[in-house]
């Protein structure tokens, strides 16, 4: 009997052993089959998750962020224990004990799988398995695909832990996971939910972050508050049972009311930054081109911007003022083009909800902040409005009086309908800020661009690409290609000065005809007058078109184009005479950079919006300033010694030419086309520009250290009646430079040592005695060996040092004058001017 029993059980054990062996072989075969083609897990040791790129001001303040996934990478050693413990308690309490997978959890998951017939595989995924799934596998959960993926997870998990270690796996997990509100990783989520750093989180807040991994958008702290609190309570209980928090900490955490940014309990991290504007968006555009969009949006770059936040605000307001002044001067009301339907006007709550959804500009602060509002009533002497974010009071009734709208043409009632969305702002007393009334505003249709930069370093200090970034993201400082008009003339004069001309050289301002394939072109001065023999200085000060064209033909358009391309105004300039008057298209960005080279004495300077770019590890991958500092390190300075910055900049223009041109453009501001609108406490040089039919107006100018430029025009070019470069853009420049001079000062333009200063009659170009004084006397810089002799010869009988009268004052008899090229020209009311193509008159 005993033998039989032993034989029976021996058979069972043999069969069982055999069965187990077969199962083991089968399981081994399955694991071998699935393990052959698994992705390489070694790459995770070098994995760099998608991380936010941030832009900082010079003071180190965050001013913008860009990312496809809002994530801030934080090394595991910098993540507080309470945060790690919350996620381990929520997702994998045996994380530090298992080999990468949890056999007990797998058994439970197997039962669930059998009961669902393989349709749903839930639970049992350790943190390590989740990392394997998220990084190396697809997310299949159902049917055979789900079973296949689970097997691959089990195979990969131990390999991952062997390669990365527990902390390495946890680091990837806590930085990668989606935690709702479009935030990835614990650092970004802490900011998004609580506006706190990780080190500032309490146990309840850490537990709330750990609520989200399984269903990141199912536990919103406002919309799904009860579910979020229940899930948080479970995690806190687990943390307590696991010994991570004390009894007292557990009781405090359970009672925590769950205060969040979404519930309005904390200010948003985003509210602490200025709204996105043209400056940071241009950084995005340029760095995406340089580094690639993938690296810019996901590389975790730290970008130090050149922006001066105070001057940026001044630049925006200065351009906005001129755009609005021009627009209101037209007397046309266009409004926003948006309206709210009648059914949304039944009560205050309804129209406020509807108004908040309307897409209109909300970033304008001009004198006072602009608010979107809805017209609620059109009364005999006022508009009754409802204003976004403002509660009406007896002291500030929400009405716009009829007197405020007198600038509009047409009938008062014809301009508005109930439900119209408009902009309003407070009108206040300048002295005490007391409220006067609400005033109606509209975003101008005319647009413009403005930019300012340091003439020596190229650091862009301010940039405004239009009236409102929210209304139009198109950057007219960098993207709008427009005709610069007369603001291009300095490049013609620069070529002439380098070709042997001087500021005192006489060029005849008289009618001219040019044969073109389209017919005869008869250019005119803006005044439609002719002024006879005139020095170069006066030609640029008064922006004489005819003198510029004569210079261009004499110097040659090939030479002028080479200058324009060397300065970066154009990439490939048209070699036609009309281009000498600025008929080719360029941008404010390029013009301002080019003028900087006049201001700094003729050295190349590259404009930049970025001082430095660092990668996610802190390594500098771009630095704008390439100058060398002598005696800065490893050198002991003696008495009176100081470190020196040595520039290696390329010279693009003769130093004397740069000074001559600067001096001539200073005359534009002192007595020329910008005299009425540009006035500063320091010397300013610049040039106005107005194109044909006044479709584009410009002013570009500079002090000894700051250069700035403005363009104004319609996006679809059309005539701007009453506009001009000096009258419309000049005030923009002037308002900005007033503040820039307060900040950075300024001084006399530095004259080269080789300048030979000689007194010249600025009307005739004649040399005067050294002691000569008067409004007509100016000290001109000449190159050594090119100093003029006394007087100027005219065949018409004018004497030495005689002041030349303007063309319309010349005596009736025609006369001959000697030109800059040594030839003669007949001038006078009966003179025969011929055509430029045949004679080349000067």
GROMACS .gro file of N, CA and C in nm, residues 283-384:
model
  306
  283UNK      N    1   1.235   8.692  -3.106
  283UNK     CA    2   1.337   8.600  -3.057
  283UNK      C    3   1.300   8.458  -3.096
  284UNK      N    4   1.174   8.422  -3.075
  284UNK     CA    5   1.127   8.289  -3.114
  284UNK      C    6   1.151   8.264  -3.262
  285UNK      N    7   1.121   8.361  -3.345
  285UNK     CA    8   1.136   8.343  -3.490
  285UNK      C    9   1.283   8.327  -3.528
  286UNK      N   10   1.370   8.410  -3.472
  286UNK     CA   11   1.511   8.407  -3.510
  286UNK      C   12   1.582   8.282  -3.455
  287UNK      N   13   1.556   8.247  -3.330
  287UNK     CA   14   1.624   8.131  -3.273
  287UNK      C   15   1.571   8.001  -3.331
  288UNK      N   16   1.444   7.998  -3.369
  288UNK     CA   17   1.391   7.879  -3.437
  288UNK      C   18   1.463   7.858  -3.569
  289UNK      N   19   1.495   7.969  -3.636
  289UNK     CA   20   1.569   7.959  -3.762
  289UNK      C   21   1.713   7.915  -3.738
  290UNK      N   22   1.773   7.961  -3.629
  290UNK     CA   23   1.914   7.931  -3.602
  290UNK      C   24   1.936   7.794  -3.541
  291UNK      N   25   1.850   7.756  -3.447
  291UNK     CA   26   1.868   7.630  -3.374
  291UNK      C   27   1.773   7.521  -3.421
  292UNK      N   28   1.670   7.558  -3.496
  292UNK     CA   29   1.565   7.463  -3.533
  292UNK      C   30   1.449   7.472  -3.435
  293UNK      N   31   1.328   7.456  -3.485
  293UNK     CA   32   1.210   7.468  -3.400
  293UNK      C   33   1.209   7.362  -3.290
  294UNK      N   34   1.253   7.241  -3.322
  294UNK     CA   35   1.251   7.134  -3.223
  294UNK      C   36   1.337   7.170  -3.102
  295UNK      N   37   1.456   7.220  -3.125
  295UNK     CA   38   1.546   7.257  -3.016
  295UNK      C   39   1.493   7.378  -2.941
  296UNK      N   40   1.437   7.476  -3.014
  296UNK     CA   41   1.390   7.596  -2.946
  296UNK      C   42   1.272   7.565  -2.855
  297UNK      N   43   1.175   7.491  -2.904
  297UNK     CA   44   1.054   7.466  -2.826
  297UNK      C   45   1.072   7.356  -2.722
  298UNK      N   46   1.167   7.266  -2.741
  298UNK     CA   47   1.177   7.150  -2.652
  298UNK      C   48   1.313   7.137  -2.586
  299UNK      N   49   1.407   7.225  -2.615
  299UNK     CA   50   1.544   7.207  -2.569
  299UNK      C   51   1.577   7.264  -2.434
  300UNK      N   52   1.482   7.330  -2.368
  300UNK     CA   53   1.511   7.386  -2.237
  300UNK      C   54   1.615   7.495  -2.239
  301UNK      N   55   1.612   7.579  -2.343
  301UNK     CA   56   1.711   7.685  -2.356
  301UNK      C   57   1.684   7.797  -2.256
  302UNK      N   58   1.790   7.855  -2.204
  302UNK     CA   59   1.783   7.976  -2.122
  302UNK      C   60   1.837   8.091  -2.206
  303UNK      N   61   1.751   8.187  -2.235
  303UNK     CA   62   1.783   8.292  -2.331
  303UNK      C   63   1.785   8.426  -2.259
  304UNK      N   64   1.898   8.492  -2.262
  304UNK     CA   65   1.910   8.626  -2.200
  304UNK      C   66   1.886   8.730  -2.309
  305UNK      N   67   1.773   8.800  -2.298
  305UNK     CA   68   1.735   8.898  -2.399
  305UNK      C   69   1.804   9.032  -2.375
  306UNK      N   70   1.816   9.110  -2.479
  306UNK     CA   71   1.879   9.243  -2.469
  306UNK      C   72   1.780   9.350  -2.431
  307UNK      N   73   1.654   9.317  -2.419
  307UNK     CA   74   1.547   9.415  -2.400
  307UNK      C   75   1.569   9.500  -2.276
  308UNK      N   76   1.542   9.628  -2.289
  308UNK     CA   77   1.532   9.718  -2.175
  308UNK      C   78   1.383   9.739  -2.151
  309UNK      N   79   1.330   9.679  -2.045
  309UNK     CA   80   1.185   9.675  -2.028
  309UNK      C   81   1.124   9.814  -2.017
  310UNK      N   82   1.194   9.905  -1.955
  310UNK     CA   83   1.141  10.041  -1.942
  310UNK      C   84   1.135  10.110  -2.078
  311UNK      N   85   1.242  10.096  -2.157
  311UNK     CA   86   1.241  10.157  -2.289
  311UNK      C   87   1.146  10.086  -2.384
  312UNK      N   88   1.125   9.955  -2.365
  312UNK     CA   89   1.029   9.883  -2.448
  312UNK      C   90   0.888   9.942  -2.428
  313UNK      N   91   0.854   9.970  -2.305
  313UNK     CA   92   0.723  10.030  -2.279
  313UNK      C   93   0.712  10.167  -2.342
  314UNK      N   94   0.819  10.246  -2.334
  314UNK     CA   95   0.818  10.379  -2.396
  314UNK      C   96   0.805  10.366  -2.547
  315UNK      N   97   0.876  10.271  -2.607
  315UNK     CA   98   0.870  10.253  -2.753
  315UNK      C   99   0.729  10.218  -2.796
  316UNK      N  100   0.666  10.124  -2.724
  316UNK     CA  101   0.530  10.084  -2.759
  316UNK      C  102   0.434  10.201  -2.749
  317UNK      N  103   0.440  10.275  -2.640
  317UNK     CA  104   0.349  10.386  -2.621
  317UNK      C  105   0.374  10.497  -2.723
  318UNK      N  106   0.501  10.524  -2.752
  318UNK     CA  107   0.534  10.631  -2.845
  318UNK      C  108   0.479  10.603  -2.984
  319UNK      N  109   0.495  10.479  -3.032
  319UNK     CA  110   0.440  10.443  -3.162
  319UNK      C  111   0.288  10.444  -3.158
  320UNK      N  112   0.229  10.391  -3.052
  320UNK     CA  113   0.084  10.386  -3.041
  320UNK      C  114   0.023  10.526  -3.043
  321UNK      N  115   0.086  10.621  -2.977
  321UNK     CA  116   0.033  10.758  -2.973
  321UNK      C  117   0.024  10.816  -3.114
  322UNK      N  118   0.131  10.803  -3.192
  322UNK     CA  119   0.130  10.859  -3.327
  322UNK      C  120   0.032  10.787  -3.418
  323UNK      N  121   0.021  10.655  -3.404
  323UNK     CA  122  -0.074  10.581  -3.486
  323UNK      C  123  -0.217  10.622  -3.453
  324UNK      N  124  -0.245  10.636  -3.323
  324UNK     CA  125  -0.381  10.675  -3.285
  324UNK      C  126  -0.411  10.819  -3.325
  325UNK      N  127  -0.313  10.909  -3.308
  325UNK     CA  128  -0.335  11.048  -3.349
  325UNK      C  129  -0.368  11.059  -3.496
  326UNK      N  130  -0.294  10.986  -3.580
  326UNK     CA  131  -0.321  10.991  -3.724
  326UNK      C  132  -0.459  10.933  -3.754
  327UNK      N  133  -0.491  10.822  -3.689
  327UNK     CA  134  -0.619  10.755  -3.714
  327UNK      C  135  -0.736  10.843  -3.673
  328UNK      N  136  -0.729  10.905  -3.556
  328UNK     CA  137  -0.840  10.988  -3.509
  328UNK      C  138  -0.853  11.114  -3.594
  329UNK      N  139  -0.739  11.157  -3.650
  329UNK     CA  140  -0.745  11.274  -3.738
  329UNK      C  141  -0.827  11.251  -3.864
  330UNK      N  142  -0.846  11.124  -3.902
  330UNK     CA  143  -0.928  11.093  -4.020
  330UNK      C  144  -1.077  11.103  -3.991
  331UNK      N  145  -1.115  11.096  -3.862
  331UNK     CA  146  -1.255  11.112  -3.824
  331UNK      C  147  -1.344  10.995  -3.859
  332UNK      N  148  -1.288  10.879  -3.883
  332UNK     CA  149  -1.366  10.763  -3.927
  332UNK      C  150  -1.375  10.661  -3.814
  333UNK      N  151  -1.498  10.620  -3.779
  333UNK     CA  152  -1.516  10.518  -3.676
  333UNK      C  153  -1.533  10.382  -3.741
  334UNK      N  154  -1.447  10.287  -3.702
  334UNK     CA  155  -1.456  10.150  -3.752
  334UNK      C  156  -1.491  10.051  -3.642
  335UNK      N  157  -1.457  10.086  -3.518
  335UNK     CA  158  -1.481   9.996  -3.406
  335UNK      C  159  -1.395   9.872  -3.413
  336UNK      N  160  -1.441   9.766  -3.347
  336UNK     CA  161  -1.366   9.641  -3.346
  336UNK      C  162  -1.416   9.544  -3.452
  337UNK      N  163  -1.536   9.569  -3.505
  337UNK     CA  164  -1.597   9.474  -3.597
  337UNK      C  165  -1.661   9.356  -3.527
  338UNK      N  166  -1.659   9.355  -3.393
  338UNK     CA  167  -1.717   9.246  -3.315
  338UNK      C  168  -1.845   9.294  -3.247
  339UNK      N  169  -1.937   9.202  -3.220
  339UNK     CA  170  -2.060   9.236  -3.150
  339UNK      C  171  -2.108   9.115  -3.070
  340UNK      N  172  -2.196   9.141  -2.977
  340UNK     CA  173  -2.256   9.038  -2.892
  340UNK      C  174  -2.403   9.026  -2.930
  341UNK      N  175  -2.455   8.904  -2.950
  341UNK     CA  176  -2.595   8.889  -2.989
  341UNK      C  177  -2.690   8.937  -2.881
  342UNK      N  178  -2.811   8.974  -2.923
  342UNK     CA  179  -2.909   9.032  -2.832
  342UNK      C  180  -2.942   8.940  -2.715
  343UNK      N  181  -2.947   8.808  -2.740
  343UNK     CA  182  -2.984   8.716  -2.634
  343UNK      C  183  -2.881   8.711  -2.522
  344UNK      N  184  -2.758   8.759  -2.551
  344UNK     CA  185  -2.654   8.761  -2.448
  344UNK      C  186  -2.655   8.891  -2.369
  345UNK      N  187  -2.749   8.980  -2.398
  345UNK     CA  188  -2.753   9.110  -2.332
  345UNK      C  189  -2.864   9.120  -2.229
  346UNK      N  190  -2.926   9.006  -2.198
  346UNK     CA  191  -3.044   9.008  -2.111
  346UNK      C  192  -3.008   9.043  -1.967
  347UNK      N  193  -2.889   9.008  -1.924
  347UNK     CA  194  -2.847   9.043  -1.788
  347UNK      C  195  -2.695   9.059  -1.784
  348UNK      N  196  -2.645   9.112  -1.675
  348UNK     CA  197  -2.503   9.145  -1.665
  348UNK      C  198  -2.415   9.021  -1.673
  349UNK      N  199  -2.456   8.913  -1.606
  349UNK     CA  200  -2.375   8.792  -1.608
  349UNK      C  201  -2.361   8.740  -1.750
  350UNK      N  202  -2.467   8.748  -1.829
  350UNK     CA  203  -2.464   8.696  -1.966
  350UNK      C  204  -2.372   8.779  -2.054
  351UNK      N  205  -2.386   8.912  -2.049
  351UNK     CA  206  -2.300   8.990  -2.139
  351UNK      C  207  -2.154   8.987  -2.094
  352UNK      N  208  -2.129   8.974  -1.964
  352UNK     CA  209  -1.989   8.963  -1.921
  352UNK      C  210  -1.927   8.832  -1.972
  353UNK      N  211  -2.000   8.723  -1.965
  353UNK     CA  212  -1.949   8.596  -2.018
  353UNK      C  213  -1.923   8.607  -2.168
  354UNK      N  214  -2.019   8.666  -2.240
  354UNK     CA  215  -2.005   8.678  -2.385
  354UNK      C  216  -1.889   8.770  -2.422
  355UNK      N  217  -1.873   8.879  -2.346
  355UNK     CA  218  -1.765   8.975  -2.375
  355UNK      C  219  -1.628   8.912  -2.353
  356UNK      N  220  -1.616   8.827  -2.251
  356UNK     CA  221  -1.487   8.765  -2.222
  356UNK      C  222  -1.442   8.671  -2.333
  357UNK      N  223  -1.538   8.623  -2.413
  357UNK     CA  224  -1.505   8.529  -2.521
  357UNK      C  225  -1.472   8.600  -2.653
  358UNK      N  226  -1.493   8.731  -2.661
  358UNK     CA  227  -1.470   8.804  -2.785
  358UNK      C  228  -1.320   8.826  -2.803
  359UNK      N  229  -1.270   8.800  -2.922
  359UNK     CA  230  -1.127   8.815  -2.952
  359UNK      C  231  -1.099   8.958  -2.997
  360UNK      N  232  -1.055   9.041  -2.903
  360UNK     CA  233  -1.012   9.177  -2.933
  360UNK      C  234  -0.884   9.203  -2.855
  361UNK      N  235  -0.814   9.308  -2.891
  361UNK     CA  236  -0.688   9.342  -2.824
  361UNK      C  237  -0.713   9.371  -2.677
  362UNK      N  238  -0.629   9.313  -2.593
  362UNK     CA  239  -0.639   9.337  -2.449
  362UNK      C  240  -0.502   9.372  -2.389
  363UNK      N  241  -0.409   9.416  -2.471
  363UNK     CA  242  -0.273   9.442  -2.422
  363UNK      C  243  -0.235   9.588  -2.436
  364UNK      N  244  -0.333   9.678  -2.450
  364UNK     CA  245  -0.302   9.818  -2.478
  364UNK      C  246  -0.311   9.900  -2.350
  365UNK      N  247  -0.205   9.973  -2.322
  365UNK     CA  248  -0.206  10.066  -2.209
  365UNK      C  249  -0.148  10.197  -2.258
  366UNK      N  250  -0.236  10.282  -2.303
  366UNK     CA  251  -0.196  10.409  -2.363
  366UNK      C  252  -0.258  10.521  -2.281
  367UNK      N  253  -0.174  10.592  -2.206
  367UNK     CA  254  -0.217  10.687  -2.104
  367UNK      C  255  -0.283  10.613  -1.988
  368UNK      N  256  -0.387  10.535  -2.019
  368UNK     CA  257  -0.446  10.442  -1.922
  368UNK      C  258  -0.482  10.314  -1.996
  369UNK      N  259  -0.508  10.208  -1.920
  369UNK     CA  260  -0.537  10.079  -1.982
  369UNK      C  261  -0.666  10.084  -2.064
  370UNK      N  262  -0.663  10.018  -2.179
  370UNK     CA  263  -0.783  10.003  -2.261
  370UNK      C  264  -0.860   9.878  -2.216
  371UNK      N  265  -0.993   9.890  -2.212
  371UNK     CA  266  -1.078   9.778  -2.174
  371UNK      C  267  -1.177   9.748  -2.286
  372UNK      N  268  -1.203   9.620  -2.317
  372UNK     CA  269  -1.315   9.589  -2.404
  372UNK      C  270  -1.446   9.621  -2.332
  373UNK      N  271  -1.541   9.670  -2.407
  373UNK     CA  272  -1.672   9.704  -2.351
  373UNK      C  273  -1.778   9.674  -2.455
  374UNK      N  274  -1.904   9.662  -2.409
  374UNK     CA  275  -2.016   9.637  -2.499
  374UNK      C  276  -2.114   9.753  -2.488
  375UNK      N  277  -2.167   9.798  -2.600
  375UNK     CA  278  -2.265   9.907  -2.601
  375UNK      C  279  -2.398   9.849  -2.554
  376UNK      N  280  -2.448   9.903  -2.441
  376UNK     CA  281  -2.575   9.857  -2.385
  376UNK      C  282  -2.689   9.953  -2.413
  377UNK      N  283  -2.657  10.079  -2.443
  377UNK     CA  284  -2.762  10.176  -2.471
  377UNK      C  285  -2.709  10.294  -2.550
  378UNK      N  286  -2.787  10.342  -2.646
  378UNK     CA  287  -2.751  10.460  -2.726
  378UNK      C  288  -2.851  10.569  -2.690
  379UNK      N  289  -2.807  10.661  -2.607
  379UNK     CA  290  -2.896  10.765  -2.558
  379UNK      C  291  -2.866  10.896  -2.627
  380UNK      N  292  -2.946  10.996  -2.599
  380UNK     CA  293  -2.936  11.123  -2.672
  380UNK      C  294  -2.799  11.187  -2.658
  381UNK      N  295  -2.742  11.186  -2.538
  381UNK     CA  296  -2.616  11.256  -2.514
  381UNK      C  297  -2.502  11.165  -2.468
  382UNK      N  298  -2.524  11.033  -2.475
  382UNK     CA  299  -2.419  10.944  -2.428
  382UNK      C  300  -2.442  10.802  -2.475
  383UNK      N  301  -2.332  10.724  -2.470
  383UNK     CA  302  -2.340  10.579  -2.488
  383UNK      C  303  -2.333  10.516  -2.350
  384UNK      N  304  -2.421  10.421  -2.324
  384UNK     CA  305  -2.415  10.343  -2.203
  384UNK      C  306  -2.344  10.213  -2.236
   0.00000   0.00000   0.00000
